[in-house]
Amino acid sequence: AQSVAQPEDQVNVAEGNPLTVKCTYSVSGNPYLFWYVQYPNRGLQFLLKYITGDNLVKGSYGFEAEFNKSQTSFHLKKPSALVSDSALYFCAVRDTGGFKTIFGAGTRLFVKA
Amino acid sequence: DTAVSQTPKYLVTQMGNDKSIKCEQNLGHDTMYWYKQDSKKFLKIMFSYNNKELIINETVPNRFSPKSPDKAHLNLHINSLELGDSAVYFCASSPSDRGGWEKLFFGSGTQLSVL
């Protein structure tokens, strides 16, 4: 069965510094990988996805993610963090032809001014 | 506005009551979902409908019953509410479920508190 792990409950970073939010996955077949962001009292919003092709995927709000098949990872990155990036970030996976999106436990990102 | 909208936003009720949450999407999507987010923010799928057909039915107590009158609506009815049902319930939709690569569009959630 497919699964997603986000090893960090919380990530703290200073504004202007680069940020990384980690995600590893386990899936049979080719993975479809996603990142979503949740702001307080809001639903999840899509950031980016990896289906196939270039291992570096660019998404909304300056975020990008790097797919690494050998390490089964899909880490979310941003070169320069903003205070407004503070939110809860979810990694998610669907396997090819699957019907379910499985979410990780979420990582809370705090960006300090 | 195009969106996934769910009502009510907040629902406070007593144990043993029956309640419903409604969801509507005007994005023209084929597939709709219910997710439950617990107090630790863990998000778990409950149900999914594709063109009014139930395609995902996770291990959820049968007190929970989804109903999809048409492609644009997916409601969730909960009988005999228990304290453990307290959570945020999210409705979501996607253009098509068959390929697996479509992103989800989420509603803003219904905060259910069972007293």
XYZ file of C-alpha atoms in Angstrom:
228
model
C 0.000 0.000 0.000
C 1.182 3.490 -0.705
C 2.298 5.752 2.100
C 3.928 9.075 2.712
C 6.217 10.122 5.553
C 7.016 13.631 6.654
C 9.739 13.160 9.272
C 9.575 16.665 10.729
C 6.603 17.911 12.723
C 7.918 21.450 12.498
C 10.496 23.390 10.538
C 11.763 26.767 11.692
C 13.568 29.117 9.352
C 14.480 32.789 9.303
C 12.978 35.033 6.670
C 15.203 35.242 3.621
C 16.845 31.890 4.266
C 16.245 28.830 2.100
C 13.754 26.284 3.384
C 13.304 22.551 2.897
C 10.348 20.449 3.995
C 11.057 16.740 3.709
C 8.901 13.975 2.296
C 9.537 10.325 1.512
C 7.098 7.968 -0.141
C 6.387 4.319 -0.662
C 4.269 3.228 -3.610
C 4.007 0.361 -6.035
C 4.420 1.502 -9.595
C 5.068 5.057 -10.694
C 4.221 7.666 -8.102
C 2.186 10.787 -8.602
C 3.410 13.164 -5.915
C 1.857 16.375 -4.659
C 2.425 19.162 -2.191
C -0.444 21.060 -0.606
C -0.449 23.971 1.842
C -3.020 24.704 4.536
C -3.368 28.133 6.108
C -5.229 28.486 9.436
C -8.956 27.770 9.180
C -8.687 27.101 5.463
C -8.841 24.112 3.172
C -5.769 22.698 1.506
C -4.407 24.430 -1.569
C -2.408 22.755 -4.294
C 1.225 23.862 -4.642
C 2.802 21.533 -7.181
C 2.907 17.984 -8.496
C 5.308 15.509 -10.052
C 3.973 13.141 -12.681
C 6.914 12.425 -14.937
C 9.796 14.202 -16.609
C 12.132 16.737 -15.038
C 12.980 15.871 -11.450
C 12.756 19.518 -10.387
C 9.167 20.713 -10.350
C 8.219 24.368 -9.982
C 4.981 25.401 -8.358
C 3.034 28.257 -6.847
C 4.435 31.062 -4.667
C 8.044 30.339 -5.636
C 8.063 26.799 -4.261
C 9.751 23.911 -6.005
C 10.243 20.240 -5.229
C 12.884 17.739 -6.162
C 11.901 14.178 -7.031
C 14.559 11.597 -6.203
C 13.594 8.091 -7.258
C 16.562 6.307 -5.692
C 15.888 7.907 -2.308
C 12.084 7.812 -2.782
C 11.940 11.428 -1.717
C 10.076 14.521 -2.835
C 11.361 17.430 -0.743
C 9.739 20.841 -0.952
C 12.095 23.809 -1.257
C 12.123 27.547 -1.558
C 15.255 29.660 -2.047
C 14.140 32.528 0.192
C 11.444 32.096 2.837
C 8.785 34.695 3.604
C 6.903 35.162 6.858
C 3.726 34.603 4.870
C 4.938 31.080 4.004
C 4.205 30.040 7.586
C 1.574 27.325 7.280
C 1.002 23.565 7.406
C 2.441 21.649 4.456
C 1.250 18.251 3.309
C 2.984 15.843 0.986
C 0.662 13.427 -0.813
C 0.899 10.461 -3.163
C -1.312 8.607 -5.605
C -0.159 5.558 -7.512
C -0.772 5.147 -11.207
C -4.427 4.467 -11.879
C -5.172 4.795 -8.188
C -8.255 6.362 -6.787
C -6.921 7.667 -3.511
C -4.710 10.562 -2.534
C -2.839 9.633 0.634
C -1.525 12.495 2.737
C 1.448 12.679 5.060
C 1.017 13.853 8.633
C 1.921 17.407 7.730
C 4.842 19.672 8.615
C 4.311 23.012 10.248
C 6.573 25.703 8.828
C 7.420 28.749 10.936
C 9.223 31.594 9.221
C 10.560 34.165 11.655
C 11.047 37.787 10.662
C -17.117 32.421 -7.734
C -15.980 28.983 -8.855
C -15.248 26.925 -5.803
C -15.936 23.993 -3.551
C -18.308 25.213 -0.891
C -19.478 23.358 2.155
C -22.005 24.210 4.832
C -22.128 24.741 7.670
C -18.693 26.069 8.560
C -19.189 25.257 12.241
C -21.409 22.588 13.746
C -21.797 22.148 17.496
C -24.095 19.383 18.660
C -24.804 16.903 21.415
C -23.837 13.253 21.475
C -26.438 11.018 19.923
C -27.755 13.615 17.488
C -27.904 13.210 13.709
C -26.368 15.898 11.511
C -25.578 16.566 7.860
C -22.853 18.489 6.064
C -23.439 19.667 2.517
C -20.923 20.173 -0.252
C -21.271 21.684 -3.700
C -18.752 22.307 -6.437
C -19.299 24.413 -9.530
C -16.025 23.461 -11.196
C -17.611 20.829 -13.428
C -15.571 18.066 -11.788
C -16.450 14.374 -12.004
C -15.174 13.252 -8.655
C -15.849 14.376 -5.110
C -14.407 13.316 -1.759
C -14.844 13.572 1.974
C -11.744 13.816 4.150
C -11.533 13.933 7.934
C -8.840 15.981 9.666
C -8.328 15.132 13.318
C -7.008 17.305 16.113
C -3.423 16.424 15.175
C -4.109 17.642 11.635
C -3.868 14.143 10.193
C -5.938 13.960 7.008
C -7.720 10.725 6.104
C -9.965 9.950 3.173
C -13.443 8.690 3.994
C -15.410 8.451 0.758
C -15.200 9.281 -2.908
C -17.832 9.456 -5.634
C -17.188 9.523 -9.357
C -20.175 10.575 -11.455
C -22.496 9.751 -8.546
C -20.981 6.288 -8.116
C -19.277 5.368 -4.836
C -15.678 4.386 -5.610
C -13.936 4.740 -2.274
C -15.427 3.649 1.019
C -12.758 3.509 3.686
C -13.135 1.812 7.037
C -15.617 4.304 8.365
C -18.395 3.506 10.877
C -21.674 2.915 9.096
C -23.085 5.836 11.073
C -21.499 7.889 8.292
C -23.439 7.844 5.048
C -22.513 9.882 1.970
C -25.059 10.816 -0.641
C -24.438 12.241 -4.090
C -27.644 13.452 -5.737
C -25.694 14.681 -8.762
C -22.103 15.233 -9.889
C -21.949 18.653 -8.281
C -23.088 17.661 -4.811
C -21.813 15.306 -2.140
C -23.408 15.373 1.280
C -22.355 13.609 4.456
C -24.905 12.439 6.990
C -23.786 11.280 10.421
C -26.074 9.352 12.749
C -25.749 8.986 16.505
C -22.838 11.360 16.834
C -20.022 10.414 19.219
C -17.340 12.468 20.931
C -14.715 10.915 18.649
C -16.449 12.329 15.592
C -15.244 15.785 16.531
C -12.945 16.890 13.721
C -12.770 19.092 10.663
C -14.443 17.535 7.644
C -13.238 18.613 4.221
C -14.995 18.173 0.945
C -12.836 18.087 -2.181
C -13.258 17.583 -5.896
C -11.089 16.753 -8.890
C -11.633 16.796 -12.675
C -11.240 13.056 -13.092
C -10.227 10.223 -10.852
C -9.178 7.637 -13.418
C -5.758 9.013 -14.249
C -4.619 9.678 -10.732
C -2.694 12.766 -11.666
C -5.347 15.381 -11.052
C -5.014 17.727 -8.110
C -7.688 18.123 -5.498
C -9.676 21.283 -4.882
C -10.721 21.609 -1.252
C -13.566 23.338 0.492
C -12.835 25.433 3.564
C -13.943 22.724 5.975
C -16.665 22.083 8.548
C -15.550 22.136 12.161
C -17.706 19.563 13.964
C -17.742 19.634 17.757
C -19.652 16.923 19.596
C -20.368 17.723 23.245
